[in-house]
Short mmCIF file of C-alpha atoms and ligand atoms in Angstrom, two decimals:
data_model
loop_
_atom_site.label_atom_id
_atom_site.label_comp_id
_atom_site.label_asym_id
_atom_site.label_seq_id
_atom_site.Cartn_x
_atom_site.Cartn_y
_atom_site.Cartn_z
CA MET H 1 13.11 219.14 31.20
CA SER H 2 10.11 217.00 32.69
CA LYS H 3 10.52 213.25 33.24
CA SER H 4 8.32 210.24 32.79
CA GLN H 5 6.00 209.74 35.84
CA TYR H 6 6.39 205.97 35.40
CA LYS H 7 9.20 203.62 35.55
CA ARG H 8 7.61 200.76 33.66
CA VAL H 9 4.58 200.97 31.18
CA LEU H 10 2.70 198.89 28.73
CA LEU H 11 1.75 200.25 25.35
CA LYS H 12 -1.41 198.98 23.56
CA MET H 13 -2.01 199.63 20.05
CA SER H 14 -4.74 198.73 17.90
CA GLY H 15 -3.63 197.17 14.57
CA GLU H 16 -5.45 199.92 12.82
CA VAL H 17 -2.84 202.47 14.10
CA LEU H 18 -0.11 200.54 12.05
CA MET H 19 -1.90 200.85 8.73
CA GLY H 20 -1.72 204.60 8.64
CA GLU H 21 -3.93 206.00 6.05
CA ASN H 22 -4.20 202.74 4.40
CA GLN H 23 -7.45 200.53 4.43
CA PHE H 24 -5.49 197.37 5.53
CA GLY H 25 -2.14 196.17 6.21
CA LEU H 26 1.08 197.86 7.33
CA ASP H 27 2.13 201.26 6.42
CA PRO H 28 6.03 201.04 6.77
CA LYS H 29 6.19 204.80 7.48
CA THR H 30 3.63 204.59 10.37
CA VAL H 31 5.55 201.67 11.73
CA ASN H 32 8.84 203.39 11.66
CA ARG H 33 7.22 206.43 13.26
CA VAL H 34 5.63 204.33 16.14
CA ALA H 35 9.15 202.85 16.79
CA GLU H 36 10.83 206.19 17.12
CA ASP H 37 8.23 207.17 19.62
CA ILE H 38 8.81 203.98 21.51
CA LYS H 39 12.63 204.77 21.19
CA GLN H 40 12.21 208.27 22.64
CA VAL H 41 10.38 206.83 25.82
CA VAL H 42 13.05 204.04 26.04
CA ASP H 43 15.95 206.60 25.88
CA GLY H 44 14.21 208.67 28.48
CA GLY H 45 14.88 205.66 30.97
CA THR H 46 11.18 204.11 30.95
CA GLU H 47 10.99 200.50 30.53
CA VAL H 48 8.41 199.45 27.78
CA CYS H 49 6.53 196.49 26.67
CA VAL H 50 4.03 196.43 23.94
CA VAL H 51 0.69 194.62 23.01
CA VAL H 52 -0.69 195.21 19.54
CA GLY H 53 -3.87 194.13 18.03
CA ALA H 54 -4.38 192.77 14.52
CA GLY H 55 -7.45 194.68 12.94
CA ASN H 56 -5.33 195.83 10.03
CA ILE H 57 -5.00 192.22 9.11
CA PHE H 58 -7.88 190.08 10.48
CA ARG H 59 -10.45 190.96 13.14
CA GLY H 60 -11.61 187.79 14.88
CA VAL H 61 -15.06 189.33 15.69
CA SER H 62 -15.76 190.28 12.06
CA GLY H 63 -14.78 186.79 10.79
CA ALA H 64 -17.15 185.42 13.30
CA ALA H 65 -20.08 187.74 12.24
CA ALA H 66 -19.46 186.58 8.83
CA GLY H 67 -20.24 183.15 9.77
CA MET H 68 -16.79 181.76 10.67
CA ASP H 69 -16.43 179.65 13.60
CA ARG H 70 -15.39 182.06 16.52
CA THR H 71 -12.52 180.12 17.85
CA THR H 72 -10.90 179.89 14.33
CA ALA H 73 -11.48 183.66 13.72
CA ASP H 74 -9.96 184.47 17.03
CA TYR H 75 -6.78 182.34 16.00
CA MET H 76 -6.52 183.92 12.83
CA GLY H 77 -6.44 187.30 14.69
CA MET H 78 -3.66 186.06 16.98
CA LEU H 79 -1.65 185.10 13.83
CA GLY H 80 -2.00 188.56 12.62
CA ILE H 81 -0.86 189.96 15.73
CA VAL H 82 2.37 188.02 15.30
CA ILE H 83 2.84 189.59 11.83
CA ASN H 84 2.33 193.14 13.43
CA ALA H 85 4.91 192.20 16.36
CA LEU H 86 7.50 191.17 13.91
CA ALA H 87 7.02 194.28 11.86
CA LEU H 88 7.56 196.39 14.90
CA GLN H 89 10.60 194.48 16.17
CA ASN H 90 12.07 195.04 12.69
CA ALA H 91 11.32 198.87 12.92
CA LEU H 92 12.78 198.98 16.42
CA GLU H 93 15.87 197.17 15.66
CA ASN H 94 16.43 199.28 12.67
CA ILE H 95 16.81 202.27 15.05
CA ASP H 96 19.03 200.28 17.43
CA VAL H 97 16.43 199.47 20.03
CA GLN H 98 16.73 195.95 21.43
CA THR H 99 13.52 194.03 21.40
CA ARG H 100 12.38 190.63 22.05
CA VAL H 101 9.00 189.18 20.59
CA MET H 102 7.28 186.71 22.90
CA SER H 103 4.21 184.70 21.61
CA ALA H 104 1.48 183.47 23.87
CA ILE H 105 1.34 180.56 21.28
CA PRO H 106 4.82 178.97 21.06
CA MET H 107 6.10 179.37 17.67
CA SER H 108 9.84 178.84 18.31
CA ALA H 109 11.02 179.19 14.65
CA ILE H 110 9.75 182.72 14.54
CA CYS H 111 10.13 184.19 18.18
CA GLU H 112 10.51 183.19 21.87
CA PRO H 113 7.57 181.54 23.71
CA TYR H 114 6.08 183.85 26.44
CA ILE H 115 7.69 182.95 29.85
CA ARG H 116 7.01 185.54 32.51
CA ARG H 117 10.11 185.25 34.26
CA LYS H 118 11.99 185.62 31.11
CA ALA H 119 10.02 188.66 29.87
CA MET H 120 10.83 190.34 33.30
CA ARG H 121 14.68 189.83 32.89
CA HIS H 122 14.25 191.27 29.17
CA MET H 123 12.57 194.36 30.77
CA GLN H 124 15.05 194.74 33.53
CA LYS H 125 17.92 194.82 30.85
CA GLY H 126 15.96 197.71 29.03
CA ARG H 127 14.68 195.65 25.99
CA VAL H 128 11.45 196.43 24.53
CA VAL H 129 9.27 193.15 24.93
CA ILE H 130 6.59 192.81 22.30
CA PHE H 131 3.94 190.27 23.28
CA ALA H 132 2.26 188.52 20.61
CA ALA H 133 -0.81 186.29 20.04
CA GLY H 134 -3.02 188.04 22.52
CA THR H 135 -3.54 185.80 25.57
CA GLY H 136 -3.35 182.53 23.50
CA ASN H 137 -7.02 182.19 23.88
CA PRO H 138 -9.89 182.75 21.86
CA TYR H 139 -12.75 184.91 23.28
CA PHE H 140 -10.10 187.31 24.83
CA THR H 141 -9.36 190.56 23.30
CA THR H 142 -5.83 192.20 22.91
CA ASP H 143 -7.14 194.79 25.40
CA THR H 144 -7.54 192.03 27.87
CA ALA H 145 -4.14 190.59 26.92
CA ALA H 146 -2.84 194.16 27.44
CA ALA H 147 -4.19 194.33 31.04
CA LEU H 148 -3.09 190.75 31.89
CA ARG H 149 0.62 191.20 30.60
CA ALA H 150 0.81 194.84 32.24
CA SER H 151 -0.43 193.01 35.60
CA GLU H 152 2.28 190.26 35.14
CA MET H 153 5.04 192.66 34.49
CA ASN H 154 4.01 194.85 37.27
CA CYS H 155 3.48 197.93 35.14
CA ASP H 156 2.92 201.31 36.57
CA ALA H 157 0.53 202.12 33.93
CA MET H 158 -0.89 200.92 30.82
CA LEU H 159 -1.12 203.48 27.85
CA LYS H 160 -3.79 202.87 24.93
CA GLY H 161 -2.62 204.61 21.98
CA THR H 162 -5.57 205.33 19.68
CA LYS H 163 -6.59 207.70 16.85
CA VAL H 164 -8.35 210.05 19.34
CA ASP H 165 -6.87 211.69 22.23
CA GLY H 166 -8.92 210.40 25.00
CA VAL H 167 -12.35 209.23 26.11
CA TYR H 168 -15.25 211.23 24.88
CA ASN H 169 -18.86 211.38 25.98
CA ALA H 170 -19.90 211.00 22.34
CA ASP H 171 -17.97 210.08 19.05
CA PRO H 172 -15.86 213.17 18.26
CA ALA H 173 -15.69 212.16 14.57
CA LYS H 174 -19.51 212.42 14.42
CA ASP H 175 -20.49 214.89 17.03
CA PRO H 176 -18.75 218.34 17.20
CA THR H 177 -20.21 218.89 20.62
CA ALA H 178 -18.50 215.81 22.02
CA THR H 179 -16.20 216.52 25.07
CA ARG H 180 -13.11 214.80 26.35
CA TYR H 181 -13.00 213.57 29.92
CA ASP H 182 -9.72 214.30 31.69
CA ARG H 183 -10.22 211.80 34.38
CA LEU H 184 -12.47 208.57 34.93
CA THR H 185 -12.82 205.88 37.38
CA TYR H 186 -12.78 202.23 36.22
CA MET H 187 -16.31 202.21 37.53
CA ASP H 188 -17.36 204.92 35.46
CA VAL H 189 -16.13 203.04 32.41
CA LEU H 190 -18.00 199.98 33.38
CA THR H 191 -21.45 201.40 34.40
CA ARG H 192 -21.68 204.01 31.73
CA ASP H 193 -20.32 201.47 29.26
CA LEU H 194 -17.64 203.67 27.74
CA LYS H 195 -15.67 202.40 25.03
CA VAL H 196 -12.21 202.42 26.50
CA MET H 197 -11.54 198.82 26.81
CA ASP H 198 -13.69 195.76 27.10
CA ALA H 199 -15.11 195.08 30.61
CA THR H 200 -12.63 191.91 31.21
CA ALA H 201 -9.82 194.42 30.49
CA ILE H 202 -11.09 197.10 32.78
CA SER H 203 -11.87 194.76 35.64
CA LEU H 204 -8.21 193.26 35.54
CA ALA H 205 -6.72 196.75 35.53
CA ARG H 206 -9.05 197.79 38.43
CA GLU H 207 -8.00 194.77 40.57
CA ASN H 208 -4.53 195.24 39.89
CA ASP H 209 -4.78 199.14 40.16
CA ILE H 210 -3.09 199.65 37.04
CA PRO H 211 -3.96 203.40 35.74
CA ILE H 212 -4.92 203.57 32.28
CA LEU H 213 -4.00 206.54 29.87
CA VAL H 214 -5.88 206.87 26.75
CA PHE H 215 -3.98 209.18 24.06
CA SER H 216 -3.67 209.67 20.45
CA ILE H 217 -0.80 207.92 19.09
CA LYS H 218 -1.29 209.65 15.64
CA ASP H 219 1.06 212.46 16.19
CA ALA H 220 4.84 212.00 16.75
CA GLY H 221 6.02 212.24 20.39
CA ASN H 222 2.49 211.93 22.12
CA PHE H 223 3.65 208.69 23.75
CA ASP H 224 6.50 210.46 25.61
CA ARG H 225 4.22 213.67 26.39
CA ALA H 226 1.48 211.59 27.96
CA LEU H 227 4.28 209.60 30.13
CA LYS H 228 5.39 213.12 31.50
CA GLY H 229 1.67 214.39 32.25
CA GLU H 230 1.58 216.42 29.28
CA GLY H 231 -0.82 216.83 26.25
CA PRO H 232 -4.48 215.61 26.13
CA TYR H 233 -5.35 212.26 27.44
CA THR H 234 -7.97 210.59 29.68
CA LEU H 235 -6.61 209.01 32.78
CA VAL H 236 -8.59 205.95 34.23
CA THR H 237 -7.98 205.12 37.83
CA ASN H 238 -9.76 203.92 41.08
CA GLY H 239 -10.33 207.56 41.72
P1 GTP U 1 19.86 186.92 27.97
O1 GTP U 1 19.31 185.85 28.72
O2 GTP U 1 19.75 188.11 28.65
O3 GTP U 1 21.21 186.75 27.38
O4 GTP U 1 18.73 187.04 26.81
P2 GTP U 1 18.73 186.77 25.33
O5 GTP U 1 17.47 187.07 24.94
O6 GTP U 1 19.88 187.76 24.60
O7 GTP U 1 19.40 185.53 25.20
P3 GTP U 1 18.98 184.15 24.35
O8 GTP U 1 20.20 183.37 24.20
O9 GTP U 1 17.75 183.41 25.07
O10 GTP U 1 18.46 184.73 23.03
C1 GTP U 1 19.39 185.09 22.09
C2 GTP U 1 18.60 185.32 20.78
O11 GTP U 1 17.87 184.20 20.59
C3 GTP U 1 17.49 186.45 21.07
O12 GTP U 1 17.28 187.37 19.80
C4 GTP U 1 16.33 185.79 21.39
O13 GTP U 1 14.97 186.67 21.13
C5 GTP U 1 16.36 184.54 20.48
N1 GTP U 1 15.50 183.35 21.01
C6 GTP U 1 15.63 182.92 22.21
N2 GTP U 1 14.78 181.96 22.40
C7 GTP U 1 14.16 181.87 21.10
C8 GTP U 1 13.05 180.95 20.70
O14 GTP U 1 12.70 179.99 21.57
N3 GTP U 1 12.86 181.02 19.55
C9 GTP U 1 13.40 182.07 18.53
N4 GTP U 1 12.79 182.25 17.46
N5 GTP U 1 14.19 182.92 18.93
C10 GTP U 1 14.64 182.76 20.37
#
């Protein structure tokens, strides 16, 4: 049986993944299925930490576009992330996966504050650490939070679980001739403005030499398959 190529990874998921087929909010069936995917990887011996977004609850950028103060909108998004993190923690603990939620914005009654060394200890003990509230700062995306935490945790890879199985040269939902890239460099992503992650996140991953795997988390088992080098995905590295 093939083995994961990585010892410690960060999984980045958009909030939209957790809403399943719904238009907003959380779909318990999807949350449970994602939890099963994470358990499969943890049981295989890989240390996992997670960063989720909040697009299923509130998108800071959309709030700002609708006339809301950008910083307020971003803080509302960060609170949305905490809701998603608690839902995922609950689903993981229901299937006996030990987890700790650590928030970049301290809210001690709900979860632990983010302390890097404490997070490291949790990971060494095989617990799944869910990083909540992004970086704790407005103007930074959850992709950037993911690249930051992956760097701080010395992760061997960052996996971006999306609704499509990699990065395409056009939108595969609109263009049937769109083709998927197997491999890209960080520079390709930056110079061609490919929508993998925002430029801040890509730069951080590049500086810290953390490979990014973009894969579809829509189907069960894909997280594990991607870590074993199986299944379709796009790998972004220094080349
Ligand atoms: P060890 O140091 O390995 O024992 O880690 P631990 O997380 O099991 O120990 P700790 O005694 O720090 O935590 C026990 C429980 O309390 C865990 O479920 C933590 O998530 C939780 N906990 C710890 N600190 C906080 C906090 O500041 N706020 C909240 N809400 N929970 C916390």
